[in-house]
Amino acid sequence: MDLHEATSAVVRVANDMSDHFQKMPGSAILMRYIKSSYQHDPVRSAIELFLFLFAIRYLLAPKYSTQKRTNVLLTEEEIDDLVDEWTPEPLVAEQTSFEEAENEKRPIISGPTGPKSKLLNGRVVTNLASYNFYNFVANEEIKEQAVQTLRTYGVGPCGPPNFYGTQDVHMKVQADIASHLGVPACVLYAQAMATIMAVIPAFSKRGDIIVADKAVNFAIRKGLYISRSTVRWYEHNDVQDLERVLRKITEEQANKPLTRKFILTEGIFENTGDIPDLPKIVELKTRHKFRLILDETHSYGILGRTGRGLTEHAHVDPGSIDMIVGSLAHALCAGGGFCAGSTEVVEHQRLSAAAHTFSAALPALLATTASATLRALQEAPEGLLKALREQVKVLRAQLEGGRSEWVGVVSAVENPVLVLVLRREVVAARGWGVGEEERVLQEVVDEALANGVLITRMKSHPLPIGTGPRDQVWQPQPALKVCATIGLSKKEIEKAGTVVRHAITKVMSRKR
């Protein structure tokens, strides 16, 4: 085919395409638009043509990932070799020799945990390691009532509170606690430790702010972790540092969207045994517009003229506390926990607090026991509380002051759990670390038990997920815990205190 024939063929095809195009509906309008656009603005026509061609190419282009591929293709043999070489990390760390020895020597009680407890090996020891402060364990009237409840209601409700697990005895103990504290309402939980762990995330979520004392107990720390809130710590029992943190947060949030803000502290600190300045904390939370959560796990039934806790002890209106959390498993010798406050705060937890919504309700016999022990405190507060405080004085007299050159009592005088720590000058002189202190205090526990007195010691907190031994995580100072009880006579308490003091002296004398 020569050039003339080729040109004729191209012209013929172009004419055919033009004829077909002109037969299409709207072709005339499109042609007039193109001619007009080109005549007045040829640059625009070129840009439109480019965009048209780009759109067609984009629609017809194959799909691809914008993420750069970094995976390496392996053969079946290589995969098998890697699987054989892989060793999974253990779920828990291996026990140290110290922990193994402690577990092997841990005493086991056979029978009730009264002031005089029988061990599995047959020995009877003086028990200063339980929260049986008022010796409700031996109260025959309370035991008989518990037996009658067991016969009437059975061993358990077999259902969560919101699904037919709530019984009339639960409603009664909730009303009893609310009336005792002087607040509108109260909600019951089946497990004491899970109470604060459920209350915190029920109200505080990701993005909310919680200001907490550095020395709060392990259950509170788990609740903080579960809530995923922003946590700001202030120095233990330092209201000036608390004020500094609150002021800083207020300044930071000045131009930001509103968020929920909480202060969290304990009535009696489990890890240190001391008491916070509640009136000052209430003043600060009001001034800076924070809400206050008060964990009275270790102070309810202990502090105050009638055992109402820190609010009564510090003469603070319970209505100024947004949430009061407490335990029925400590001083009241029952089980479970509670959160008291306004009606709105309580009703919100019935559907939003995981430990209340998804756990089986408290067994009825524990609910009636809590009501009975609470009634005993209300009917004879002067007798029970005064007797316990006298026993605390007697026990402290044997262990503090000039009685021991090795340890000091750091807990508050109202606290029936005496927290004994090694004096700092003693530790510094021997160059001991935390591990050495724990070993020495465990030897004191073993020595006291060998002489017929059961005590215990403070344990370190498990490390949070994602942290290691080198991370800076607050830990309680190694300490001994010695609990007073009115189930022993004054002479028995004095003798037990003397045994503990001599055990400390004997162990420390070997460490010179």
Short mmCIF file of C-alpha atoms in Angstrom, two decimals:
data_model
loop_
_atom_site.label_atom_id
_atom_site.label_comp_id
_atom_site.label_asym_id
_atom_site.label_seq_id
_atom_site.Cartn_x
_atom_site.Cartn_y
_atom_site.Cartn_z
CA MET A 1 0.00 0.00 0.00
CA ASP A 2 1.43 3.35 -1.10
CA LEU A 3 1.18 6.62 0.79
CA HIS A 4 -1.85 7.85 -1.19
CA GLU A 5 -3.87 4.75 -0.38
CA ALA A 6 -2.93 4.93 3.30
CA THR A 7 -4.00 8.54 3.53
CA SER A 8 -7.29 7.73 1.85
CA ALA A 9 -7.92 4.89 4.31
CA VAL A 10 -7.25 7.14 7.32
CA VAL A 11 -9.57 9.84 5.96
CA ARG A 12 -12.25 7.24 5.32
CA VAL A 13 -12.01 5.86 8.90
CA ALA A 14 -12.09 9.40 10.31
CA ASN A 15 -15.18 10.23 8.30
CA ASP A 16 -16.89 7.05 9.46
CA MET A 17 -16.07 7.85 13.12
CA SER A 18 -17.33 11.41 12.63
CA ASP A 19 -20.59 10.11 11.16
CA HIS A 20 -21.07 7.71 14.09
CA PHE A 21 -20.22 10.42 16.63
CA GLN A 22 -22.69 12.90 15.10
CA LYS A 23 -25.44 10.28 15.33
CA MET A 24 -24.91 10.05 19.14
CA PRO A 25 -27.37 12.11 21.27
CA GLY A 26 -25.74 15.33 22.56
CA SER A 27 -22.82 15.17 20.15
CA ALA A 28 -23.68 18.52 18.59
CA ILE A 29 -23.71 20.23 21.99
CA LEU A 30 -20.35 18.70 22.89
CA MET A 31 -18.79 19.83 19.61
CA ARG A 32 -20.07 23.39 20.02
CA TYR A 33 -18.63 23.45 23.59
CA ILE A 34 -15.23 22.21 22.40
CA LYS A 35 -15.08 24.72 19.52
CA SER A 36 -16.16 27.61 21.76
CA SER A 37 -13.72 26.62 24.53
CA TYR A 38 -10.81 26.26 22.15
CA GLN A 39 -11.60 29.58 20.45
CA HIS A 40 -11.65 31.61 23.66
CA ASP A 41 -9.34 29.62 26.00
CA PRO A 42 -7.16 26.94 24.38
CA VAL A 43 -5.20 26.38 27.61
CA ARG A 44 -8.37 25.33 29.37
CA SER A 45 -9.14 22.81 26.65
CA ALA A 46 -5.67 21.28 27.04
CA ILE A 47 -6.09 20.99 30.81
CA GLU A 48 -9.52 19.41 30.45
CA LEU A 49 -8.19 16.91 27.94
CA PHE A 50 -5.36 16.01 30.31
CA LEU A 51 -7.77 15.51 33.22
CA PHE A 52 -10.07 13.42 31.06
CA LEU A 53 -7.25 11.12 29.97
CA PHE A 54 -5.96 10.89 33.60
CA ALA A 55 -9.40 9.87 34.86
CA ILE A 56 -9.66 7.14 32.25
CA ARG A 57 -6.21 5.82 33.14
CA TYR A 58 -6.96 5.91 36.89
CA LEU A 59 -10.16 3.92 36.44
CA LEU A 60 -8.48 1.32 34.27
CA ALA A 61 -5.27 1.04 36.35
CA PRO A 62 -4.81 -2.12 38.52
CA LYS A 63 -5.18 -1.85 42.30
CA TYR A 64 -2.02 -1.67 44.39
CA SER A 65 -1.04 -1.09 48.05
CA THR A 66 0.54 2.15 49.19
CA GLN A 67 2.32 0.27 51.98
CA LYS A 68 5.82 -0.79 51.21
CA ARG A 69 6.19 -4.54 51.41
CA THR A 70 8.75 -5.62 53.98
CA ASN A 71 7.79 -9.27 54.44
CA VAL A 72 10.21 -11.93 53.32
CA LEU A 73 8.88 -15.02 51.60
CA LEU A 74 10.08 -18.17 53.33
CA THR A 75 10.14 -21.73 52.20
CA GLU A 76 8.30 -24.47 54.08
CA GLU A 77 11.62 -25.78 55.42
CA GLU A 78 12.62 -22.36 56.73
CA ILE A 79 9.25 -21.93 58.43
CA ASP A 80 9.58 -25.33 60.13
CA ASP A 81 13.09 -24.46 61.34
CA LEU A 82 11.91 -21.15 62.85
CA VAL A 83 9.00 -22.86 64.60
CA ASP A 84 11.33 -25.47 66.08
CA GLU A 85 13.75 -22.79 67.31
CA TRP A 86 11.06 -20.53 68.85
CA THR A 87 10.71 -20.66 72.63
CA PRO A 88 7.62 -18.91 74.09
CA GLU A 89 8.06 -16.63 77.09
CA PRO A 90 6.63 -18.05 80.34
CA LEU A 91 3.29 -16.68 81.55
CA VAL A 92 4.87 -15.97 84.94
CA ALA A 93 8.44 -15.52 86.03
CA GLU A 94 10.15 -18.42 87.73
CA GLN A 95 10.07 -18.33 91.49
CA THR A 96 13.22 -17.27 93.25
CA SER A 97 14.71 -19.44 95.96
CA PHE A 98 13.43 -16.92 98.53
CA GLU A 99 9.86 -17.19 97.19
CA GLU A 100 10.01 -20.99 97.10
CA ALA A 101 11.19 -21.11 100.71
CA GLU A 102 8.46 -18.68 101.77
CA ASN A 103 5.76 -20.75 100.07
CA GLU A 104 6.99 -23.96 101.66
CA LYS A 105 6.92 -22.43 105.16
CA ARG A 106 3.62 -20.57 104.78
CA PRO A 107 1.36 -21.55 107.70
CA ILE A 108 -2.11 -22.94 106.94
CA ILE A 109 -4.94 -22.43 109.41
CA SER A 110 -7.30 -25.29 110.18
CA GLY A 111 -10.62 -23.92 111.45
CA PRO A 112 -11.76 -20.37 112.24
CA THR A 113 -9.27 -17.49 112.08
CA GLY A 114 -9.87 -16.43 115.66
CA PRO A 115 -7.47 -14.77 118.12
CA LYS A 116 -6.16 -18.25 118.87
CA SER A 117 -5.89 -20.18 115.63
CA LYS A 118 -5.05 -23.83 115.07
CA LEU A 119 -2.57 -24.55 112.29
CA LEU A 120 -2.65 -27.55 110.00
CA ASN A 121 0.28 -29.06 111.92
CA GLY A 122 -1.76 -28.99 115.14
CA ARG A 123 -0.10 -26.00 116.82
CA VAL A 124 -2.27 -23.27 118.34
CA VAL A 125 -0.85 -19.77 117.84
CA THR A 126 -1.83 -16.21 118.74
CA ASN A 127 -3.16 -14.72 115.52
CA LEU A 128 -2.05 -11.12 114.92
CA ALA A 129 -2.25 -11.46 111.13
CA SER A 130 -6.01 -11.16 110.45
CA TYR A 131 -8.54 -8.33 110.28
CA ASN A 132 -10.69 -9.92 112.98
CA PHE A 133 -10.42 -6.69 114.99
CA TYR A 134 -13.70 -7.02 116.92
CA ASN A 135 -13.60 -10.83 117.15
CA PHE A 136 -16.92 -11.10 115.30
CA VAL A 137 -15.70 -14.56 114.20
CA ALA A 138 -16.46 -15.86 117.69
CA ASN A 139 -19.80 -14.07 118.12
CA GLU A 140 -22.35 -16.84 118.67
CA GLU A 141 -25.36 -14.69 117.86
CA ILE A 142 -23.90 -13.69 114.48
CA LYS A 143 -22.96 -17.29 113.72
CA GLU A 144 -26.47 -18.52 114.52
CA GLN A 145 -27.98 -15.85 112.29
CA ALA A 146 -25.65 -16.89 109.46
CA VAL A 147 -26.72 -20.53 109.87
CA GLN A 148 -30.40 -19.56 109.74
CA THR A 149 -29.77 -17.48 106.61
CA LEU A 150 -28.00 -20.43 104.99
CA ARG A 151 -30.99 -22.67 105.67
CA THR A 152 -33.43 -20.08 104.31
CA TYR A 153 -31.58 -18.74 101.24
CA GLY A 154 -29.08 -21.47 100.39
CA VAL A 155 -25.38 -21.14 99.68
CA GLY A 156 -25.58 -18.50 96.92
CA PRO A 157 -27.92 -16.54 94.61
CA CYS A 158 -26.53 -18.19 91.42
CA GLY A 159 -27.02 -15.03 89.35
CA PRO A 160 -25.80 -11.45 88.89
CA PRO A 161 -27.68 -8.69 90.76
CA ASN A 162 -29.48 -7.51 87.60
CA PHE A 163 -30.57 -11.03 86.60
CA TYR A 164 -32.55 -12.38 89.55
CA GLY A 165 -29.54 -12.44 91.87
CA THR A 166 -30.75 -9.59 94.09
CA GLN A 167 -32.42 -10.74 97.30
CA ASP A 168 -34.13 -8.81 100.07
CA VAL A 169 -31.11 -9.17 102.35
CA HIS A 170 -29.01 -7.37 99.73
CA MET A 171 -31.43 -4.47 99.68
CA LYS A 172 -31.35 -4.34 103.47
CA VAL A 173 -27.56 -4.19 103.82
CA GLN A 174 -27.39 -1.50 101.13
CA ALA A 175 -29.92 0.57 103.07
CA ASP A 176 -28.06 -0.10 106.34
CA ILE A 177 -24.74 1.14 104.93
CA ALA A 178 -26.28 4.23 103.32
CA SER A 179 -28.04 5.09 106.57
CA HIS A 180 -24.86 4.53 108.61
CA LEU A 181 -22.78 6.76 106.34
CA GLY A 182 -25.47 9.41 105.97
CA VAL A 183 -25.67 9.31 102.16
CA PRO A 184 -28.70 8.77 99.87
CA ALA A 185 -27.80 5.40 98.34
CA CYS A 186 -25.40 2.46 98.23
CA VAL A 187 -24.63 -0.36 95.79
CA LEU A 188 -23.27 -3.76 96.84
CA TYR A 189 -20.46 -5.73 95.20
CA ALA A 190 -19.71 -9.42 95.66
CA GLN A 191 -15.93 -9.06 96.03
CA ALA A 192 -14.11 -6.45 98.10
CA MET A 193 -11.01 -6.02 95.94
CA ALA A 194 -13.02 -5.87 92.71
CA THR A 195 -15.13 -2.98 94.01
CA ILE A 196 -12.71 -0.11 93.47
CA MET A 197 -11.39 -1.84 90.34
CA ALA A 198 -14.90 -1.58 88.87
CA VAL A 199 -15.91 1.81 90.25
CA ILE A 200 -13.01 3.73 88.66
CA PRO A 201 -13.57 2.60 85.02
CA ALA A 202 -17.33 2.96 85.44
CA PHE A 203 -16.87 6.75 85.66
CA SER A 204 -13.47 7.56 84.18
CA LYS A 205 -12.54 6.69 80.59
CA ARG A 206 -9.78 7.37 78.11
CA GLY A 207 -9.09 11.12 78.03
CA ASP A 208 -10.34 11.74 81.56
CA ILE A 209 -7.87 12.76 84.29
CA ILE A 210 -7.30 11.11 87.68
CA VAL A 211 -4.98 12.61 90.29
CA ALA A 212 -3.93 9.87 92.72
CA ASP A 213 -1.68 9.53 95.75
CA LYS A 214 1.52 7.66 94.93
CA ALA A 215 0.96 5.19 97.78
CA VAL A 216 -2.51 3.93 96.81
CA ASN A 217 -3.09 0.19 97.09
CA PHE A 218 -2.82 -2.43 94.36
CA ALA A 219 -6.58 -2.69 93.71
CA ILE A 220 -6.74 1.05 92.97
CA ARG A 221 -3.78 0.76 90.60
CA LYS A 222 -5.53 -2.01 88.68
CA GLY A 223 -8.65 0.15 88.43
CA LEU A 224 -6.58 3.04 87.08
CA TYR A 225 -5.00 0.75 84.50
CA ILE A 226 -8.35 -0.67 83.38
CA SER A 227 -9.88 2.81 82.98
CA ARG A 228 -7.13 3.93 80.53
CA SER A 229 -7.46 7.40 82.01
CA THR A 230 -4.63 9.91 82.20
CA VAL A 231 -3.14 9.47 85.68
CA ARG A 232 -1.20 12.20 87.45
CA TRP A 233 0.54 11.25 90.69
CA TYR A 234 1.23 13.46 93.69
CA GLU A 235 3.65 12.76 96.52
CA HIS A 236 2.26 10.59 99.28
CA ASN A 237 0.09 12.51 101.77
CA ASP A 238 1.46 15.84 100.53
CA VAL A 239 -1.47 18.25 100.05
CA GLN A 240 0.88 20.98 98.86
CA ASP A 241 2.08 18.77 96.02
CA LEU A 242 -1.54 17.84 95.33
CA GLU A 243 -2.41 21.53 95.03
CA ARG A 244 0.51 22.02 92.63
CA VAL A 245 -0.68 19.16 90.41
CA LEU A 246 -4.29 20.40 90.43
CA ARG A 247 -3.22 23.94 89.55
CA LYS A 248 -1.08 22.67 86.68
CA ILE A 249 -3.91 20.54 85.28
CA THR A 250 -6.35 23.46 85.56
CA GLU A 251 -3.97 25.67 83.57
CA GLU A 252 -3.39 22.98 80.93
CA GLN A 253 -7.12 22.37 80.46
CA ALA A 254 -8.09 26.05 80.32
CA ASN A 255 -8.55 26.19 76.53
CA LYS A 256 -9.35 22.53 75.93
CA PRO A 257 -12.70 20.69 75.78
CA LEU A 258 -14.22 19.81 79.15
CA THR A 259 -13.25 16.43 80.58
CA ARG A 260 -13.96 14.55 83.79
CA LYS A 261 -11.40 15.07 86.54
CA PHE A 262 -11.03 13.05 89.74
CA ILE A 263 -8.93 12.99 92.92
CA LEU A 264 -8.40 9.52 94.39
CA THR A 265 -7.13 8.72 97.87
CA GLU A 266 -7.61 6.22 100.73
CA GLY A 267 -9.12 6.57 104.20
CA ILE A 268 -6.29 4.54 105.75
CA PHE A 269 -3.48 3.77 103.34
CA GLU A 270 -2.96 0.03 103.10
CA ASN A 271 0.72 0.37 102.16
CA THR A 272 1.74 2.90 104.80
CA GLY A 273 -0.94 2.81 107.50
CA ASP A 274 -1.34 6.60 107.77
CA ILE A 275 -4.34 8.89 107.18
CA PRO A 276 -4.76 11.73 104.64
CA ASP A 277 -5.80 15.31 105.38
CA LEU A 278 -9.37 14.93 104.14
CA PRO A 279 -10.65 18.46 104.94
CA LYS A 280 -7.82 20.00 102.90
CA ILE A 281 -8.40 17.56 100.01
CA VAL A 282 -12.13 18.42 99.97
CA GLU A 283 -11.23 22.13 99.93
CA LEU A 284 -8.89 21.63 96.96
CA LYS A 285 -11.32 19.49 94.99
CA THR A 286 -14.04 22.11 95.44
CA ARG A 287 -11.76 24.98 94.45
CA HIS A 288 -10.43 23.28 91.32
CA LYS A 289 -13.75 21.58 90.40
CA PHE A 290 -12.62 17.96 90.68
CA ARG A 291 -14.62 14.97 91.87
CA LEU A 292 -13.36 12.94 94.85
CA ILE A 293 -13.23 9.14 95.15
CA LEU A 294 -12.43 7.98 98.70
CA ASP A 295 -11.44 4.35 99.22
CA GLU A 296 -12.40 3.47 102.80
CA THR A 297 -11.54 -0.22 102.50
CA HIS A 298 -9.30 -0.09 105.57
CA SER A 299 -11.01 2.75 107.46
CA TYR A 300 -14.71 1.87 107.36
CA GLY A 301 -15.66 0.35 110.69
CA ILE A 302 -12.41 1.62 112.23
CA LEU A 303 -12.27 5.42 112.24
CA GLY A 304 -14.77 7.78 113.78
CA ARG A 305 -16.87 7.66 116.92
CA THR A 306 -19.28 5.10 115.43
CA GLY A 307 -16.97 3.55 112.84
CA ARG A 308 -18.33 5.52 109.87
CA GLY A 309 -14.82 6.01 108.57
CA LEU A 310 -12.62 8.95 107.70
CA THR A 311 -15.51 11.36 107.05
CA GLU A 312 -16.66 10.99 110.68
CA HIS A 313 -13.10 10.99 112.00
CA ALA A 314 -12.21 14.21 110.14
CA HIS A 315 -15.65 15.84 110.66
CA VAL A 316 -16.30 16.09 106.92
CA ASP A 317 -19.80 15.98 105.43
CA PRO A 318 -20.13 12.66 103.54
CA GLY A 319 -22.16 14.51 100.91
CA SER A 320 -19.00 16.38 99.87
CA ILE A 321 -17.43 13.07 98.79
CA ASP A 322 -18.61 11.99 95.34
CA MET A 323 -17.94 8.26 95.87
CA ILE A 324 -17.19 6.41 99.12
CA VAL A 325 -15.88 2.89 98.48
CA GLY A 326 -15.59 0.40 101.31
CA SER A 327 -15.15 -3.23 102.25
CA LEU A 328 -17.41 -5.57 104.20
CA ALA A 329 -14.64 -8.19 104.41
CA HIS A 330 -12.35 -6.38 106.84
CA ALA A 331 -13.66 -4.89 110.08
CA LEU A 332 -17.22 -6.15 109.48
CA CYS A 333 -15.99 -9.73 109.08
CA ALA A 334 -18.34 -10.56 106.19
CA GLY A 335 -17.55 -10.33 102.48
CA GLY A 336 -17.96 -8.10 99.46
CA GLY A 337 -17.70 -4.35 99.08
CA PHE A 338 -19.83 -1.28 98.47
CA CYS A 339 -19.88 2.15 96.87
CA ALA A 340 -22.01 4.84 98.47
CA GLY A 341 -22.95 8.33 97.30
CA SER A 342 -25.73 10.13 95.49
CA THR A 343 -28.60 8.22 93.89
CA GLU A 344 -27.33 9.07 90.39
CA VAL A 345 -23.82 7.78 91.16
CA VAL A 346 -25.17 4.53 92.59
CA GLU A 347 -27.73 3.81 89.86
CA HIS A 348 -25.12 4.40 87.15
CA GLN A 349 -23.02 1.55 88.54
CA ARG A 350 -25.82 -0.99 88.39
CA LEU A 351 -25.40 -1.17 84.61
CA SER A 352 -21.92 0.29 84.06
CA ALA A 353 -19.72 -1.33 86.73
CA ALA A 354 -18.44 -4.64 85.37
CA ALA A 355 -17.93 -6.33 88.75
CA HIS A 356 -21.54 -5.57 89.70
CA THR A 357 -23.15 -6.37 86.36
CA PHE A 358 -21.32 -9.57 85.46
CA SER A 359 -20.54 -11.17 88.86
CA ALA A 360 -22.84 -13.37 90.88
CA ALA A 361 -24.43 -11.48 93.74
CA LEU A 362 -23.09 -11.68 97.30
CA PRO A 363 -24.17 -14.85 99.16
CA ALA A 364 -27.09 -14.04 101.46
CA LEU A 365 -25.31 -15.25 104.62
CA LEU A 366 -22.54 -12.67 104.05
CA ALA A 367 -25.12 -9.92 103.55
CA THR A 368 -26.89 -10.75 106.82
CA THR A 369 -23.52 -11.02 108.58
CA ALA A 370 -22.59 -7.52 107.37
CA SER A 371 -25.91 -6.14 108.60
CA ALA A 372 -25.45 -7.86 111.98
CA THR A 373 -21.88 -6.64 112.55
CA LEU A 374 -22.82 -3.14 111.41
CA ARG A 375 -25.72 -3.15 113.84
CA ALA A 376 -23.36 -4.28 116.63
CA LEU A 377 -21.08 -1.32 115.91
CA GLN A 378 -24.00 1.11 115.93
CA GLU A 379 -25.54 -0.24 119.13
CA ALA A 380 -22.31 -0.30 121.15
CA PRO A 381 -19.76 1.94 119.42
CA GLU A 382 -18.13 3.04 122.63
CA GLY A 383 -17.64 -0.52 123.82
CA LEU A 384 -16.21 -2.09 120.66
CA LEU A 385 -14.29 0.86 119.23
CA LYS A 386 -12.93 1.98 122.58
CA ALA A 387 -11.82 -1.57 123.44
CA LEU A 388 -10.02 -1.92 120.11
CA ARG A 389 -8.22 1.41 120.52
CA GLU A 390 -7.06 0.38 123.96
CA GLN A 391 -5.63 -2.83 122.52
CA VAL A 392 -3.84 -0.82 119.83
CA LYS A 393 -2.24 1.35 122.51
CA VAL A 394 -1.07 -1.69 124.44
CA LEU A 395 0.41 -3.30 121.32
CA ARG A 396 2.11 -0.10 120.16
CA ALA A 397 3.65 0.35 123.59
CA GLN A 398 5.55 -2.91 123.11
CA LEU A 399 6.85 -2.08 119.64
CA GLU A 400 7.47 1.67 119.27
CA GLY A 401 9.36 4.41 121.03
CA GLY A 402 12.46 3.29 122.87
CA ARG A 403 11.37 -0.33 123.02
CA SER A 404 13.14 -1.28 119.80
CA GLU A 405 16.23 0.20 118.26
CA TRP A 406 15.62 -1.64 115.00
CA VAL A 407 12.09 -0.78 113.85
CA GLY A 408 9.62 2.07 113.97
CA VAL A 409 5.81 2.15 113.73
CA VAL A 410 4.74 4.39 110.82
CA SER A 411 0.98 3.72 110.89
CA ALA A 412 -1.53 6.13 112.47
CA VAL A 413 -2.35 5.67 116.14
CA GLU A 414 -6.00 4.92 115.22
CA ASN A 415 -5.01 2.12 112.84
CA PRO A 416 -5.35 -1.39 114.35
CA VAL A 417 -2.87 -2.66 111.73
CA LEU A 418 0.58 -1.67 112.95
CA VAL A 419 3.05 -1.14 110.10
CA LEU A 420 6.63 -1.67 111.30
CA VAL A 421 9.54 -0.65 109.08
CA LEU A 422 13.27 -1.01 109.66
CA ARG A 423 14.83 2.28 110.70
CA ARG A 424 16.54 4.01 107.81
CA GLU A 425 19.81 4.42 109.70
CA VAL A 426 19.89 0.67 110.38
CA VAL A 427 19.36 -0.15 106.70
CA ALA A 428 21.88 2.45 105.54
CA ALA A 429 24.55 1.23 107.98
CA ARG A 430 24.32 -2.29 106.55
CA GLY A 431 23.95 -1.22 102.94
CA TRP A 432 20.79 -3.30 102.44
CA GLY A 433 18.53 -3.08 99.42
CA VAL A 434 14.84 -3.95 99.19
CA GLY A 435 15.60 -7.64 98.70
CA GLU A 436 17.70 -7.85 101.87
CA GLU A 437 15.04 -6.01 103.88
CA GLU A 438 12.36 -8.44 102.73
CA ARG A 439 14.49 -11.43 103.67
CA VAL A 440 15.22 -10.04 107.13
CA LEU A 441 11.55 -9.27 107.79
CA GLN A 442 10.54 -12.75 106.63
CA GLU A 443 13.02 -14.18 109.15
CA VAL A 444 11.27 -12.09 111.83
CA VAL A 445 7.90 -13.52 110.75
CA ASP A 446 9.32 -17.06 110.95
CA GLU A 447 10.93 -16.41 114.35
CA ALA A 448 7.71 -14.98 115.79
CA LEU A 449 5.75 -17.99 114.51
CA ALA A 450 8.29 -20.35 116.07
CA ASN A 451 7.45 -18.65 119.39
CA GLY A 452 3.69 -18.93 118.93
CA VAL A 453 2.69 -15.57 117.36
CA LEU A 454 1.42 -15.31 113.80
CA ILE A 455 2.20 -12.03 111.99
CA THR A 456 2.76 -11.15 108.36
CA ARG A 457 4.67 -8.66 106.22
CA MET A 458 4.01 -6.21 103.40
CA LYS A 459 4.41 -7.70 99.92
CA SER A 460 5.64 -5.90 96.80
CA HIS A 461 3.13 -5.07 94.07
CA PRO A 462 3.24 -7.11 90.85
CA LEU A 463 4.71 -5.00 88.06
CA PRO A 464 2.18 -3.53 85.58
CA ILE A 465 1.96 -5.10 82.13
CA GLY A 466 4.67 -3.80 79.83
CA THR A 467 7.10 -2.79 82.58
CA GLY A 468 10.30 -4.41 83.72
CA PRO A 469 12.45 -4.47 86.85
CA ARG A 470 14.38 -1.40 85.68
CA ASP A 471 11.26 0.76 85.25
CA GLN A 472 10.57 3.31 87.97
CA VAL A 473 7.39 1.92 89.56
CA TRP A 474 6.34 2.91 93.09
CA GLN A 475 6.57 0.02 95.55
CA PRO A 476 5.63 -0.11 99.24
CA GLN A 477 8.48 -0.05 101.70
CA PRO A 478 9.18 -3.52 103.16
CA ALA A 479 7.38 -3.72 106.49
CA LEU A 480 5.85 -6.01 109.11
CA LYS A 481 2.09 -5.97 109.68
CA VAL A 482 0.81 -6.69 113.19
CA CYS A 483 -2.96 -6.59 113.79
CA ALA A 484 -4.65 -5.84 117.10
CA THR A 485 -7.86 -7.56 118.22
CA ILE A 486 -10.24 -7.33 121.18
CA GLY A 487 -10.43 -11.12 121.21
CA LEU A 488 -7.28 -11.22 123.36
CA SER A 489 -6.85 -9.96 126.88
CA LYS A 490 -4.53 -7.08 127.70
CA LYS A 491 -1.93 -9.49 129.06
CA GLU A 492 -2.12 -11.68 125.96
CA ILE A 493 -1.64 -8.64 123.72
CA GLU A 494 1.34 -7.49 125.79
CA LYS A 495 2.89 -10.94 125.66
CA ALA A 496 2.37 -11.23 121.90
CA GLY A 497 3.90 -7.79 121.38
CA THR A 498 6.89 -8.79 123.48
CA VAL A 499 7.36 -11.95 121.41
CA VAL A 500 7.37 -9.90 118.19
CA ARG A 501 9.86 -7.41 119.64
CA HIS A 502 12.19 -10.17 120.82
CA ALA A 503 11.96 -11.85 117.42
CA ILE A 504 13.06 -8.60 115.77
CA THR A 505 15.95 -8.23 118.22
CA LYS A 506 17.08 -11.84 117.79
CA VAL A 507 17.09 -11.68 113.98
CA MET A 508 18.78 -8.28 113.84
CA SER A 509 21.44 -9.34 116.35
CA ARG A 510 22.43 -12.12 113.98
CA LYS A 511 22.87 -9.53 111.20
CA ARG A 512 25.48 -7.41 112.97
#
